[in-house]
Amino acid sequence: MTKSAVLRLLALGVTLLLLLTRTGAQSLKEQRKRMAAASYKAKSHCCDDVRGLKVQVANLTSLLEELTRKQDTVVRQMMELDNQNRQQEARVTEAESKYSEINNRVEIMQLQASQSVTQTSSDAIYDCASLYLKNYRISGEYKLPADDFLGTPGLEVFCDMDTNGGGWTVIQRRKVGLTSFDRDWKQYKKGFGAPRGDFWLGNDNIFRLTRQPTMLRVELEDWEGEIRYAEYQHFTLSNELNSYKLFIANYSGSAGQDSLRYHNNTNFSTKYKDNDKCVDDCANLRKGGYWYNCCTDSNLNGVYYRYGEHTRNTDGITWYGWHGPNYSLKRVEMKIRPQNFQP
Ligand SMILES: [Ca+2]
C-alpha cells in the first residue's frame, strides 16, 4: 500500500465517523422530541423508544471503537512505510557511492592500458614530452613508434611524467646494481639494460632525441637517502662520426659544484675505444662508457658499489661536486626533455 493510499483511507474513515456521529446526534434529538410528544399521548410507548435508543448508542459506540482501531493500524503502517523509505534511500546512496568507486577504477585502468597502446596517430611522437602533451600522464614504460619519415625505429622508453612538470625521457638509470656498465662502443651505441631497471638508452637514440633543443636533468641519491639534482638548459650529443661529443650549458640545481662541466666538449669513450683527452685509458680506469676527459669529475656510468663498499674505490658512480671522488652513489637518473616543453 502506498503512503498516499493510506492517507486517503484515513481521511475517509474520519469523514465517516463525523457523519455517523452527526446522524446519531440528529436522530437522538428527533427521538427526544418524539418521546416528549408521545409522553403526552401514551406512557406505555416510552419503554420501546428507550430500548431503540439504547441499541443505537451501542451500535455507534462499537463503530467508534472500530474506527479507533483502524486509525491505530493506519498510523503503524505509515510509520513502517516511512522506515522502509529511509532504508531504500540508504541503499540508493550506497549503490551510488559504489558506482562512483567502480567508475574511478575503470578510468585508472583505461589510463594504464593506454600506456601500452601503439600509437596510430599521424602526429609524430618523438619522446615522452610529446606523449605528455597527448595526455599520457602516468610515469612508466612507453613504446615510441617507428617514424618512417625520419627513418627511426620504434623505441622502448621510460617516461618520468611527475618530476618538475613531467615529460622527461629517461636516458640512464642506476639503482639496482646488477647490470654491468663496463661495455663496448657497440653496446653503448645501441643501448642496454631494461627501461624499468638499470639501463643506457643508447648513444644513437640520445643523439636522435637531442636534435631538437633539449635540456638535461641529473638526479642523484646517496646512501643516506638524500637526493640532489643538476639541470642543464642545453644538452646535445654529436653523431657517431663525431664520437657522440657532449655539449652542455647553463647548470643549475642542488648538486654542489657542476661536475659535468669538466666533461663538456669531450668525445664519448668506452672499453676498447679510447677517445679521451688523457695519456691514460680512462674508460679502462673508471670501468664505464662516458665523456672522459682526464679523467673524471663525475662517473655516472661507473661501477655500482653497495653500502659498505661504496667509499673504497675511484671507479664508482661518482659526482665530485657533492660527495667527492670516492663515494659511489646509491641511485642516479639522467633524463631529457625539449627546452620549449611546457607542462
Ligand atoms: Ca687516452
Coordinates of C-alpha atoms and ligand atoms in Angstrom, one line a residue:
M1 CA 0.0 0.0 0.0
T2 CA 1.5 3.4 -0.9
K3 CA 1.7 6.2 1.5
S4 CA -1.0 8.3 -0.3
A5 CA -3.4 5.4 -0.4
V6 CA -3.1 5.0 3.3
L7 CA -3.7 8.7 3.9
R8 CA -6.8 8.6 1.7
L9 CA -8.2 5.7 3.7
L10 CA -7.6 7.5 6.9
A11 CA -9.4 10.6 5.7
L12 CA -12.4 8.5 4.5
G13 CA -12.6 6.9 8.0
V14 CA -12.6 10.2 9.8
T15 CA -15.4 11.6 7.5
L16 CA -17.5 8.5 8.0
L17 CA -17.1 8.9 11.8
L18 CA -18.1 12.5 11.7
L19 CA -21.1 11.7 9.5
L20 CA -22.2 8.9 11.8
T21 CA -21.8 11.0 14.9
R22 CA -23.8 13.8 13.4
T23 CA -26.6 11.4 12.2
G24 CA -26.6 9.8 15.6
A25 CA -27.0 13.2 17.3
Q26 CA -29.8 14.3 15.0
S27 CA -31.6 11.1 15.4
L28 CA -31.3 11.4 19.2
K29 CA -32.9 14.9 19.1
E30 CA -35.7 13.7 17.0
Q31 CA -36.2 10.7 19.3
R32 CA -36.4 13.0 22.3
K33 CA -39.0 15.2 20.5
R34 CA -41.0 12.2 19.7
M35 CA -40.7 10.9 23.2
A36 CA -41.9 14.2 24.6
A37 CA -44.9 14.3 22.3
A38 CA -45.6 10.7 22.9
S39 CA -45.4 11.0 26.7
Y40 CA -48.5 13.1 26.5
K41 CA -50.3 10.5 24.4
A42 CA -49.3 7.2 25.9
K43 CA -46.9 6.4 28.7
S44 CA -46.9 2.8 27.5
H45 CA -44.9 3.6 24.4
C46 CA -42.0 5.1 26.4
C47 CA -40.2 1.7 27.1
D48 CA -40.0 0.8 23.4
D49 CA -38.4 4.1 22.5
V50 CA -35.7 3.9 25.2
R51 CA -34.8 0.4 24.1
G52 CA -34.4 1.6 20.5
L53 CA -32.2 4.4 21.6
K54 CA -30.0 2.1 23.7
V55 CA -29.4 -0.1 20.7
Q56 CA -28.5 2.9 18.5
V57 CA -26.0 4.2 21.1
A58 CA -24.4 0.7 21.4
N59 CA -24.0 0.5 17.6
L60 CA -22.4 3.9 17.5
T61 CA -20.0 3.1 20.3
S62 CA -18.8 -0.1 18.6
L63 CA -18.4 1.8 15.3
L64 CA -16.3 4.4 17.1
E65 CA -14.1 1.7 18.7
E66 CA -13.6 0.0 15.3
L67 CA -12.6 3.3 13.7
T68 CA -10.1 4.0 16.5
R69 CA -8.6 0.5 16.0
K70 CA -8.3 1.2 12.2
Q71 CA -6.7 4.6 12.9
D72 CA -4.0 2.9 15.1
T73 CA -3.3 0.4 12.3
V74 CA -3.0 3.2 9.7
V75 CA -0.6 5.1 11.9
R76 CA 1.5 2.0 12.4
Q77 CA 1.5 1.3 8.7
M78 CA 2.6 4.8 8.0
M79 CA 5.5 4.6 10.4
E80 CA 6.5 1.3 8.8
L81 CA 6.4 2.9 5.3
D82 CA 8.5 5.8 6.5
N83 CA 11.0 3.4 7.8
Q84 CA 11.1 1.4 4.6
N85 CA 11.6 4.7 2.7
R86 CA 14.6 5.6 4.7
Q87 CA 16.1 2.2 4.2
Q88 CA 15.6 2.5 0.4
E89 CA 17.3 5.9 0.4
A90 CA 20.3 4.5 2.3
R91 CA 20.5 1.7 -0.2
V92 CA 20.4 4.1 -3.2
T93 CA 23.2 6.2 -1.6
E94 CA 25.3 3.2 -1.0
A95 CA 24.8 2.0 -4.6
E96 CA 25.7 5.4 -5.9
S97 CA 29.0 5.6 -4.0
K98 CA 29.9 2.0 -5.2
Y99 CA 29.2 3.0 -8.7
S100 CA 31.4 6.1 -8.5
E101 CA 34.2 4.0 -7.0
I102 CA 34.0 1.4 -9.8
N103 CA 33.9 4.2 -12.3
N104 CA 37.1 5.7 -10.9
R105 CA 38.8 2.3 -11.1
V106 CA 37.8 1.8 -14.7
E107 CA 39.3 5.3 -15.5
I108 CA 42.6 4.4 -13.9
M109 CA 42.6 1.0 -15.8
Q110 CA 41.9 2.8 -19.1
L111 CA 44.8 5.2 -18.4
Q112 CA 47.2 2.3 -17.6
A113 CA 46.0 0.4 -20.7
S114 CA 46.6 3.4 -22.9
Q115 CA 50.3 3.3 -22.0
S116 CA 50.7 0.1 -23.9
V117 CA 48.6 1.1 -26.8
T118 CA 50.7 1.5 -30.0
Q119 CA 50.3 5.0 -31.4
T120 CA 48.3 5.1 -34.6
S121 CA 48.0 8.9 -34.8
S122 CA 49.7 10.5 -37.8
D123 CA 51.2 13.1 -35.5
A124 CA 54.8 12.4 -34.9
I125 CA 55.7 11.2 -31.4
Y126 CA 59.4 11.9 -30.7
D127 CA 59.7 11.5 -27.0
C128 CA 58.0 11.4 -23.6
A129 CA 57.2 15.2 -23.9
S130 CA 55.0 14.6 -27.0
L131 CA 53.3 11.7 -25.1
Y132 CA 52.7 14.0 -22.2
L133 CA 51.1 16.6 -24.4
K134 CA 48.8 13.9 -25.8
N135 CA 47.6 13.4 -22.2
Y136 CA 49.7 10.4 -21.3
R137 CA 50.5 11.5 -17.7
I138 CA 51.5 8.3 -15.9
S139 CA 55.2 7.6 -15.3
G140 CA 56.2 4.3 -16.7
E141 CA 57.3 2.3 -19.8
Y142 CA 56.1 3.5 -23.2
K143 CA 56.8 2.4 -26.7
L144 CA 57.7 5.3 -29.1
P145 CA 56.5 4.3 -32.6
A146 CA 58.9 4.0 -35.6
D147 CA 59.0 7.1 -37.8
D148 CA 59.2 6.3 -41.5
F149 CA 59.8 9.9 -42.4
L150 CA 62.8 10.3 -40.1
G151 CA 63.8 6.7 -40.7
T152 CA 63.9 5.9 -37.0
P153 CA 62.9 2.5 -35.4
G154 CA 60.5 2.0 -32.6
L155 CA 62.0 2.6 -29.1
E156 CA 61.0 1.5 -25.6
V157 CA 61.5 4.2 -23.1
F158 CA 60.7 5.1 -19.5
C159 CA 58.9 8.4 -19.1
D160 CA 59.0 10.4 -15.9
M161 CA 55.7 12.3 -16.0
D162 CA 56.0 13.5 -12.4
T163 CA 59.3 15.2 -11.7
N164 CA 59.3 19.0 -12.1
G165 CA 56.3 19.1 -14.6
G166 CA 57.0 15.7 -16.2
G167 CA 57.6 15.0 -19.9
W168 CA 61.1 13.5 -19.2
T169 CA 62.6 10.7 -21.3
V170 CA 64.9 8.8 -19.1
I171 CA 68.2 8.1 -20.8
Q172 CA 70.1 6.4 -18.0
R173 CA 69.4 4.8 -14.6
R174 CA 71.4 3.2 -11.9
K175 CA 69.5 1.8 -8.9
V176 CA 69.6 -2.0 -8.9
G177 CA 73.3 -2.6 -9.5
L178 CA 73.1 -5.9 -11.3
T179 CA 73.8 -4.6 -14.8
S180 CA 77.4 -4.0 -15.8
F181 CA 78.1 -0.7 -17.4
D182 CA 81.6 -1.7 -18.4
R183 CA 80.7 -2.3 -22.0
D184 CA 82.0 -1.6 -25.5
W185 CA 81.2 1.0 -28.1
K186 CA 78.6 -1.0 -30.0
Q187 CA 76.6 -1.7 -26.8
Y188 CA 76.7 2.0 -25.8
K189 CA 75.7 2.9 -29.3
K190 CA 72.6 0.7 -29.3
G191 CA 71.8 0.8 -25.6
F192 CA 71.4 -1.9 -23.0
G193 CA 69.5 -2.8 -19.8
A194 CA 65.8 -2.6 -19.0
P195 CA 63.7 0.6 -19.0
R196 CA 62.3 -0.2 -15.6
G197 CA 65.7 -1.0 -14.1
D198 CA 69.3 0.0 -14.9
F199 CA 69.9 1.0 -18.5
W200 CA 71.6 3.2 -21.1
L201 CA 69.2 4.3 -23.8
G202 CA 71.9 4.2 -26.5
N203 CA 74.0 7.0 -28.0
D204 CA 72.2 6.8 -31.3
N205 CA 68.9 7.3 -29.6
I206 CA 70.1 10.1 -27.4
F207 CA 71.6 11.8 -30.4
R208 CA 68.3 11.5 -32.3
L209 CA 66.3 12.8 -29.3
T210 CA 68.6 15.8 -28.8
R211 CA 68.3 17.1 -32.4
Q212 CA 65.7 19.5 -31.1
P213 CA 66.9 21.9 -28.4
T214 CA 67.0 19.8 -25.3
M215 CA 67.6 20.1 -21.5
L216 CA 69.1 17.5 -19.2
R217 CA 68.3 16.7 -15.6
V218 CA 70.6 14.5 -13.5
E219 CA 69.2 13.1 -10.2
L220 CA 71.5 11.8 -7.5
E221 CA 70.7 9.9 -4.3
D222 CA 73.3 8.9 -1.7
W223 CA 73.2 6.0 0.8
E224 CA 71.7 8.3 3.5
G225 CA 68.7 8.7 1.2
E226 CA 69.4 12.4 0.4
I227 CA 68.5 13.5 -3.1
R228 CA 70.2 16.2 -5.2
Y229 CA 69.8 17.3 -8.8
A230 CA 71.6 19.1 -11.6
E231 CA 69.8 20.7 -14.5
Y232 CA 71.3 21.9 -17.8
Q233 CA 69.2 24.2 -20.0
H234 CA 71.2 22.9 -23.0
F235 CA 72.2 19.3 -23.8
T236 CA 73.2 17.8 -27.1
L237 CA 75.3 14.9 -28.5
S238 CA 77.1 14.8 -31.8
N239 CA 76.6 11.9 -34.1
E240 CA 78.7 8.7 -34.1
L241 CA 81.2 10.2 -36.7
N242 CA 81.9 12.8 -34.1
S243 CA 82.1 10.3 -31.3
Y244 CA 78.9 11.5 -29.6
K245 CA 80.7 14.5 -28.3
L246 CA 78.9 16.2 -25.4
F247 CA 77.6 19.8 -25.3
I248 CA 76.1 21.1 -22.1
A249 CA 75.4 24.6 -20.8
N250 CA 73.5 26.6 -18.1
Y251 CA 73.8 24.5 -15.0
S252 CA 71.5 24.9 -12.0
G253 CA 70.5 22.7 -9.1
S254 CA 71.4 21.4 -5.7
A255 CA 74.2 19.0 -6.6
G256 CA 77.0 21.3 -5.5
Q257 CA 79.7 22.3 -7.9
D258 CA 78.8 21.4 -11.5
S259 CA 80.5 18.1 -12.2
L260 CA 79.6 17.6 -15.8
R261 CA 81.2 20.9 -17.0
Y262 CA 84.7 19.2 -17.0
H263 CA 83.3 16.7 -19.5
N264 CA 81.9 19.3 -21.8
N265 CA 83.2 19.2 -25.4
T266 CA 84.7 15.8 -25.0
N267 CA 84.1 12.6 -27.0
F268 CA 82.5 9.5 -25.7
S269 CA 84.9 6.7 -24.7
T270 CA 84.2 3.1 -23.9
K271 CA 86.1 -0.1 -23.3
Y272 CA 88.5 -0.6 -26.3
K273 CA 87.7 2.9 -27.6
D274 CA 89.9 5.5 -26.0
N275 CA 88.6 8.9 -27.2
D276 CA 89.6 10.8 -24.1
K277 CA 92.0 13.7 -23.6
C278 CA 94.4 11.8 -21.5
V279 CA 97.5 9.6 -21.9
D280 CA 95.7 7.2 -19.6
D281 CA 92.8 5.0 -20.8
C282 CA 90.1 6.5 -18.7
A283 CA 87.3 4.0 -19.7
N284 CA 89.6 1.3 -18.6
L285 CA 90.5 3.0 -15.3
R286 CA 86.9 4.1 -14.5
K287 CA 85.3 1.0 -15.9
G288 CA 82.4 2.6 -17.8
G289 CA 81.4 4.4 -21.0
Y290 CA 81.4 8.2 -20.6
W291 CA 82.6 11.5 -21.9
Y292 CA 86.0 11.0 -20.3
N293 CA 88.4 14.0 -20.1
C294 CA 91.4 13.2 -18.0
C295 CA 89.7 11.5 -16.5
T296 CA 86.6 12.5 -14.4
D297 CA 84.8 15.0 -12.3
S298 CA 81.8 12.6 -12.4
N299 CA 81.5 9.0 -13.5
L300 CA 77.7 8.2 -13.7
N301 CA 78.3 5.0 -15.7
G302 CA 80.9 3.7 -13.2
V303 CA 80.8 0.5 -11.1
Y304 CA 77.8 0.1 -8.7
Y305 CA 79.1 -0.4 -5.2
R306 CA 76.7 -1.2 -2.3
Y307 CA 76.6 0.4 1.1
G308 CA 79.8 -0.5 2.9
E309 CA 81.8 -0.9 -0.3
H310 CA 80.8 2.5 -1.7
T311 CA 83.7 4.6 -0.4
R312 CA 86.7 2.4 -1.2
N313 CA 87.2 2.9 -5.0
T314 CA 87.7 5.6 -7.6
D315 CA 85.8 3.8 -10.4
G316 CA 82.4 4.0 -8.6
I317 CA 79.3 6.1 -9.6
T318 CA 80.7 9.5 -8.6
W319 CA 79.8 13.2 -8.6
Y320 CA 82.7 15.1 -7.2
G321 CA 80.8 18.3 -6.5
W322 CA 78.7 16.5 -3.9
H323 CA 80.5 13.5 -2.4
G324 CA 83.9 13.6 -4.0
P325 CA 85.9 11.0 -6.0
N326 CA 85.5 8.1 -3.5
Y327 CA 81.8 7.9 -2.8
S328 CA 79.7 5.7 -5.1
L329 CA 76.1 6.9 -5.2
K330 CA 73.0 4.7 -4.5
R331 CA 70.8 5.9 -7.3
V332 CA 71.3 8.0 -10.5
E333 CA 68.9 9.0 -13.2
M334 CA 69.6 11.1 -16.3
K335 CA 66.6 12.4 -18.2
I336 CA 65.9 14.8 -21.0
R337 CA 63.1 16.9 -22.5
P338 CA 62.7 19.7 -25.1
Q339 CA 63.7 23.2 -23.9
N340 CA 60.3 24.6 -25.0
F341 CA 58.3 22.0 -23.1
Q342 CA 55.5 23.5 -21.0
P343 CA 53.6 21.2 -18.7
Ligands
CA1 CA 93.6 8.1 -23.5

